[in-house]
Each structure stands twice: as C-alpha cells, then as structure tokens.
Amino acid sequence: MSLLGWLLGRKSKPQRSSKDQFLHETVARQVEILQDCVELVNDSCNFSTVARRYEMLIGTLHDLMAYTPEELQRAGVRPEKPFKEYLDEILAKKDIIINQAIKRAYDDTVAEASELKTEKGRRARLDKFREEVLNSGVLSESNIVYLESLF
C-alpha cells in the first residue's frame, strides 16, 4: 500500500479514545509476544531460548488473563477459549514441551559436534550441552531422566 493510500485509509477509520488506543496497542503487542513465544518454544533448536521463551509465554498468558473479555474484544482479540485454558494446557504439557526442546537441541548439538575433529572435542561439546540444560532451571525430574537417557 502506498503512503498516500495508508494515510487516506487511516483518516477513514473511526478515532479511538486514547485509553482504547493504549489498550489495543498493549494487547496487540502481548499477542505478538505470545505468538512469537509459541513459535520459538515449538521450533527452536536452542534450548536456552526455549527455556526463556517458555517462561515468557507463561507470563504473557498471565498478563492477558488480567483483561476482561470485553477489553479483549475492544482490543480486537477474540481467543477461541479463555487464556486460562491455554495456560492450563501448556502447564500440563510442560514435560512434553521441554523434552521435545531437549531432543531438538540435542540433535542439533550432535550434528555440530560431529563436525569437530577430535573425539575429545565432540565429547566436550556434548558435555557442555548437558550442563547447560541441567543448569537451565526449568527441568522437572522427568526432563532430567529424559536428558540422561540421551547420553
């Protein structure tokens, strides 16, 4: 869209109050963060990224739960179900989510390590990965058992 088209399109939209505009922008940004977190938690091969974004995902869902359905609707957000239900699902599946992230990161680390010249270097890279994951602060006992099973 051209700049002129954008300006003309903007003028034809009804004006929001500054309170509604702030609400819309805030909620829209939180939804953006939520979507970004979900994508990274599901797809990233960097375990520390997944761990940070999982925590951010939980926090953002808590933030969005603070809005009333009317406020969300005024901000243009119409979730299929309450954010509390999404939060409950994510918390219930935490071990699965974290194990999947461990596996992706492990596979990526093994591929990187295989390019190293020495067995000692390869082993050191895997040991470093293991320690980073163990020190992440997000692992349950189930996640630790899974991680150890990979070694």
PDB file of C-alpha atoms in Angstrom:
ATOM      1  CA  MET A   1       0.000   0.000   0.000  1.00  0.00           C
ATOM      2  CA  SER A   2       1.340   3.435  -0.845  1.00  0.00           C
ATOM      3  CA  LEU A   3       1.915   6.081   1.794  1.00  0.00           C
ATOM      4  CA  LEU A   4      -0.974   8.117   0.392  1.00  0.00           C
ATOM      5  CA  GLY A   5      -3.268   5.081   0.484  1.00  0.00           C
ATOM      6  CA  TRP A   6      -2.228   4.369   4.030  1.00  0.00           C
ATOM      7  CA  LEU A   7      -2.895   7.959   5.111  1.00  0.00           C
ATOM      8  CA  LEU A   8      -6.251   8.032   3.362  1.00  0.00           C
ATOM      9  CA  GLY A   9      -7.146   4.665   4.882  1.00  0.00           C
ATOM     10  CA  ARG A  10      -6.213   5.914   8.335  1.00  0.00           C
ATOM     11  CA  LYS A  11      -8.385   9.008   8.068  1.00  0.00           C
ATOM     12  CA  SER A  12     -11.442   6.962   7.239  1.00  0.00           C
ATOM     13  CA  LYS A  13     -11.162   4.828  10.366  1.00  0.00           C
ATOM     14  CA  PRO A  14     -13.084   5.897  13.440  1.00  0.00           C
ATOM     15  CA  GLN A  15     -10.946   7.536  16.081  1.00  0.00           C
ATOM     16  CA  ARG A  16     -10.368   5.603  19.275  1.00  0.00           C
ATOM     17  CA  SER A  17     -10.078   7.183  22.670  1.00  0.00           C
ATOM     18  CA  SER A  18      -6.526   7.326  23.941  1.00  0.00           C
ATOM     19  CA  LYS A  19      -7.447   4.733  26.579  1.00  0.00           C
ATOM     20  CA  ASP A  20      -8.845   2.358  23.937  1.00  0.00           C
ATOM     21  CA  GLN A  21      -5.850   3.011  21.671  1.00  0.00           C
ATOM     22  CA  PHE A  22      -3.444   2.220  24.520  1.00  0.00           C
ATOM     23  CA  LEU A  23      -5.409  -0.938  25.361  1.00  0.00           C
ATOM     24  CA  HIS A  24      -5.425  -2.019  21.715  1.00  0.00           C
ATOM     25  CA  GLU A  25      -1.693  -1.451  21.277  1.00  0.00           C
ATOM     26  CA  THR A  26      -0.811  -3.130  24.576  1.00  0.00           C
ATOM     27  CA  VAL A  27      -2.931  -6.209  23.956  1.00  0.00           C
ATOM     28  CA  ALA A  28      -1.787  -6.419  20.335  1.00  0.00           C
ATOM     29  CA  ARG A  29       1.844  -6.375  21.476  1.00  0.00           C
ATOM     30  CA  GLN A  30       1.181  -9.054  24.092  1.00  0.00           C
ATOM     31  CA  VAL A  31      -0.494 -11.247  21.487  1.00  0.00           C
ATOM     32  CA  GLU A  32       2.523 -10.715  19.202  1.00  0.00           C
ATOM     33  CA  ILE A  33       4.844 -11.760  22.032  1.00  0.00           C
ATOM     34  CA  LEU A  34       2.623 -14.775  22.724  1.00  0.00           C
ATOM     35  CA  GLN A  35       2.731 -15.898  19.092  1.00  0.00           C
ATOM     36  CA  ASP A  36       6.494 -15.393  18.912  1.00  0.00           C
ATOM     37  CA  CYS A  37       6.968 -17.389  22.118  1.00  0.00           C
ATOM     38  CA  VAL A  38       4.798 -20.258  20.880  1.00  0.00           C
ATOM     39  CA  GLU A  39       6.765 -20.414  17.630  1.00  0.00           C
ATOM     40  CA  LEU A  40      10.133 -20.441  19.383  1.00  0.00           C
ATOM     41  CA  VAL A  41       9.065 -22.921  22.060  1.00  0.00           C
ATOM     42  CA  ASN A  42       7.817 -25.277  19.359  1.00  0.00           C
ATOM     43  CA  ASP A  43      10.618 -24.868  16.818  1.00  0.00           C
ATOM     44  CA  SER A  44      13.859 -23.515  18.271  1.00  0.00           C
ATOM     45  CA  CYS A  45      16.900 -25.783  18.458  1.00  0.00           C
ATOM     46  CA  ASN A  46      18.487 -23.533  21.084  1.00  0.00           C
ATOM     47  CA  PHE A  47      17.465 -24.906  24.474  1.00  0.00           C
ATOM     48  CA  SER A  48      18.161 -21.722  26.430  1.00  0.00           C
ATOM     49  CA  THR A  49      15.932 -19.809  24.012  1.00  0.00           C
ATOM     50  CA  VAL A  50      13.145 -22.327  24.558  1.00  0.00           C
ATOM     51  CA  ALA A  51      13.557 -22.150  28.345  1.00  0.00           C
ATOM     52  CA  ARG A  52      13.400 -18.324  28.369  1.00  0.00           C
ATOM     53  CA  ARG A  53      10.519 -18.182  25.932  1.00  0.00           C
ATOM     54  CA  TYR A  54       8.556 -20.849  27.805  1.00  0.00           C
ATOM     55  CA  GLU A  55       8.728 -18.670  30.935  1.00  0.00           C
ATOM     56  CA  MET A  56       7.817 -15.587  28.881  1.00  0.00           C
ATOM     57  CA  LEU A  57       4.883 -17.492  27.366  1.00  0.00           C
ATOM     58  CA  ILE A  58       3.546 -18.291  30.831  1.00  0.00           C
ATOM     59  CA  GLY A  59       3.987 -14.671  31.938  1.00  0.00           C
ATOM     60  CA  THR A  60       2.297 -13.290  28.845  1.00  0.00           C
ATOM     61  CA  LEU A  61      -0.680 -15.605  29.303  1.00  0.00           C
ATOM     62  CA  HIS A  62      -0.972 -14.347  32.888  1.00  0.00           C
ATOM     63  CA  ASP A  63      -0.865 -10.765  31.591  1.00  0.00           C
ATOM     64  CA  LEU A  64      -3.584 -11.472  29.030  1.00  0.00           C
ATOM     65  CA  MET A  65      -5.736 -13.198  31.652  1.00  0.00           C
ATOM     66  CA  ALA A  66      -5.911  -9.864  33.507  1.00  0.00           C
ATOM     67  CA  TYR A  67      -8.103  -8.371  30.777  1.00  0.00           C
ATOM     68  CA  THR A  68     -11.856  -8.821  30.786  1.00  0.00           C
ATOM     69  CA  PRO A  69     -13.481 -10.432  27.737  1.00  0.00           C
ATOM     70  CA  GLU A  70     -14.923  -7.003  26.898  1.00  0.00           C
ATOM     71  CA  GLU A  71     -11.480  -5.375  26.971  1.00  0.00           C
ATOM     72  CA  LEU A  72     -10.043  -8.109  24.776  1.00  0.00           C
ATOM     73  CA  GLN A  73     -12.907  -7.693  22.330  1.00  0.00           C
ATOM     74  CA  ARG A  74     -12.431  -3.899  22.237  1.00  0.00           C
ATOM     75  CA  ALA A  75      -8.755  -4.556  21.503  1.00  0.00           C
ATOM     76  CA  GLY A  76      -9.725  -6.836  18.615  1.00  0.00           C
ATOM     77  CA  VAL A  77      -8.668 -10.081  20.309  1.00  0.00           C
ATOM     78  CA  ARG A  78     -11.129 -12.947  20.266  1.00  0.00           C
ATOM     79  CA  PRO A  79      -9.436 -16.108  21.524  1.00  0.00           C
ATOM     80  CA  GLU A  80     -11.159 -19.406  20.796  1.00  0.00           C
ATOM     81  CA  LYS A  81     -11.125 -20.156  24.516  1.00  0.00           C
ATOM     82  CA  PRO A  82     -10.125 -18.292  27.673  1.00  0.00           C
ATOM     83  CA  PHE A  83      -6.401 -17.686  28.129  1.00  0.00           C
ATOM     84  CA  LYS A  84      -6.629 -19.602  31.428  1.00  0.00           C
ATOM     85  CA  GLU A  85      -7.416 -22.771  29.463  1.00  0.00           C
ATOM     86  CA  TYR A  86      -4.379 -22.226  27.222  1.00  0.00           C
ATOM     87  CA  LEU A  87      -2.231 -21.687  30.311  1.00  0.00           C
ATOM     88  CA  ASP A  88      -3.546 -24.854  31.960  1.00  0.00           C
ATOM     89  CA  GLU A  89      -2.812 -26.869  28.792  1.00  0.00           C
ATOM     90  CA  ILE A  90       0.727 -25.519  28.492  1.00  0.00           C
ATOM     91  CA  LEU A  91       1.463 -26.169  32.160  1.00  0.00           C
ATOM     92  CA  ALA A  92       0.031 -29.693  31.903  1.00  0.00           C
ATOM     93  CA  LYS A  93       2.233 -30.412  28.875  1.00  0.00           C
ATOM     94  CA  LYS A  94       5.389 -28.781  30.238  1.00  0.00           C
ATOM     95  CA  ASP A  95       7.369 -32.037  30.466  1.00  0.00           C
ATOM     96  CA  ILE A  96       6.477 -32.939  26.877  1.00  0.00           C
ATOM     97  CA  ILE A  97       7.297 -29.434  25.623  1.00  0.00           C
ATOM     98  CA  ILE A  98      10.650 -29.379  27.419  1.00  0.00           C
ATOM     99  CA  ASN A  99      11.545 -32.924  26.326  1.00  0.00           C
ATOM    100  CA  GLN A 100      10.846 -32.011  22.713  1.00  0.00           C
ATOM    101  CA  ALA A 101      13.087 -28.956  23.084  1.00  0.00           C
ATOM    102  CA  ILE A 102      15.812 -31.096  24.655  1.00  0.00           C
ATOM    103  CA  LYS A 103      15.628 -33.523  21.730  1.00  0.00           C
ATOM    104  CA  ARG A 104      15.796 -30.772  19.084  1.00  0.00           C
ATOM    105  CA  ALA A 105      18.730 -29.114  20.830  1.00  0.00           C
ATOM    106  CA  TYR A 106      20.474 -32.440  21.408  1.00  0.00           C
ATOM    107  CA  ASP A 107      20.137 -33.428  17.739  1.00  0.00           C
ATOM    108  CA  ASP A 108      21.462 -30.016  16.706  1.00  0.00           C
ATOM    109  CA  THR A 109      24.381 -30.313  19.136  1.00  0.00           C
ATOM    110  CA  VAL A 110      25.224 -33.832  17.928  1.00  0.00           C
ATOM    111  CA  ALA A 111      25.266 -32.568  14.340  1.00  0.00           C
ATOM    112  CA  GLU A 112      27.554 -29.657  15.301  1.00  0.00           C
ATOM    113  CA  ALA A 113      29.799 -31.916  17.389  1.00  0.00           C
ATOM    114  CA  SER A 114      30.158 -34.412  14.562  1.00  0.00           C
ATOM    115  CA  GLU A 115      31.978 -31.737  12.564  1.00  0.00           C
ATOM    116  CA  LEU A 116      34.671 -31.373  15.234  1.00  0.00           C
ATOM    117  CA  LYS A 117      37.985 -33.063  14.520  1.00  0.00           C
ATOM    118  CA  THR A 118      38.589 -34.969  17.731  1.00  0.00           C
ATOM    119  CA  GLU A 119      36.558 -37.330  19.868  1.00  0.00           C
ATOM    120  CA  LYS A 120      37.608 -35.284  22.898  1.00  0.00           C
ATOM    121  CA  GLY A 121      36.169 -32.136  21.277  1.00  0.00           C
ATOM    122  CA  ARG A 122      32.956 -33.905  20.352  1.00  0.00           C
ATOM    123  CA  ARG A 123      32.539 -35.269  23.889  1.00  0.00           C
ATOM    124  CA  ALA A 124      33.314 -31.830  25.404  1.00  0.00           C
ATOM    125  CA  ARG A 125      30.652 -30.216  23.234  1.00  0.00           C
ATOM    126  CA  LEU A 126      28.025 -32.758  24.327  1.00  0.00           C
ATOM    127  CA  ASP A 127      29.042 -32.430  27.983  1.00  0.00           C
ATOM    128  CA  LYS A 128      28.745 -28.647  27.743  1.00  0.00           C
ATOM    129  CA  PHE A 129      25.266 -29.022  26.249  1.00  0.00           C
ATOM    130  CA  ARG A 130      24.230 -31.413  29.022  1.00  0.00           C
ATOM    131  CA  GLU A 131      25.441 -28.994  31.718  1.00  0.00           C
ATOM    132  CA  GLU A 132      23.696 -26.025  30.081  1.00  0.00           C
ATOM    133  CA  VAL A 133      20.401 -27.898  30.005  1.00  0.00           C
ATOM    134  CA  LEU A 134      20.780 -29.173  33.567  1.00  0.00           C
ATOM    135  CA  ASN A 135      21.508 -25.636  34.781  1.00  0.00           C
ATOM    136  CA  SER A 136      18.571 -24.067  32.919  1.00  0.00           C
ATOM    137  CA  GLY A 137      16.271 -24.111  35.927  1.00  0.00           C
ATOM    138  CA  VAL A 138      13.237 -25.361  34.008  1.00  0.00           C
ATOM    139  CA  LEU A 139      13.739 -29.118  34.230  1.00  0.00           C
ATOM    140  CA  SER A 140      11.486 -31.454  36.143  1.00  0.00           C
ATOM    141  CA  GLU A 141      12.668 -34.861  37.315  1.00  0.00           C
ATOM    142  CA  SER A 142      11.067 -36.343  34.192  1.00  0.00           C
ATOM    143  CA  ASN A 143      13.067 -33.960  31.982  1.00  0.00           C
ATOM    144  CA  ILE A 144      16.300 -34.865  33.746  1.00  0.00           C
ATOM    145  CA  VAL A 145      15.634 -38.592  33.260  1.00  0.00           C
ATOM    146  CA  TYR A 146      14.924 -37.939  29.581  1.00  0.00           C
ATOM    147  CA  LEU A 147      18.084 -35.857  29.141  1.00  0.00           C
ATOM    148  CA  GLU A 148      20.218 -38.542  30.791  1.00  0.00           C
ATOM    149  CA  SER A 149      18.680 -41.207  28.542  1.00  0.00           C
ATOM    150  CA  LEU A 150      20.135 -39.394  25.527  1.00  0.00           C
ATOM    151  CA  PHE A 151      23.666 -39.885  26.839  1.00  0.00           C
TER     152      PHE A 151
END
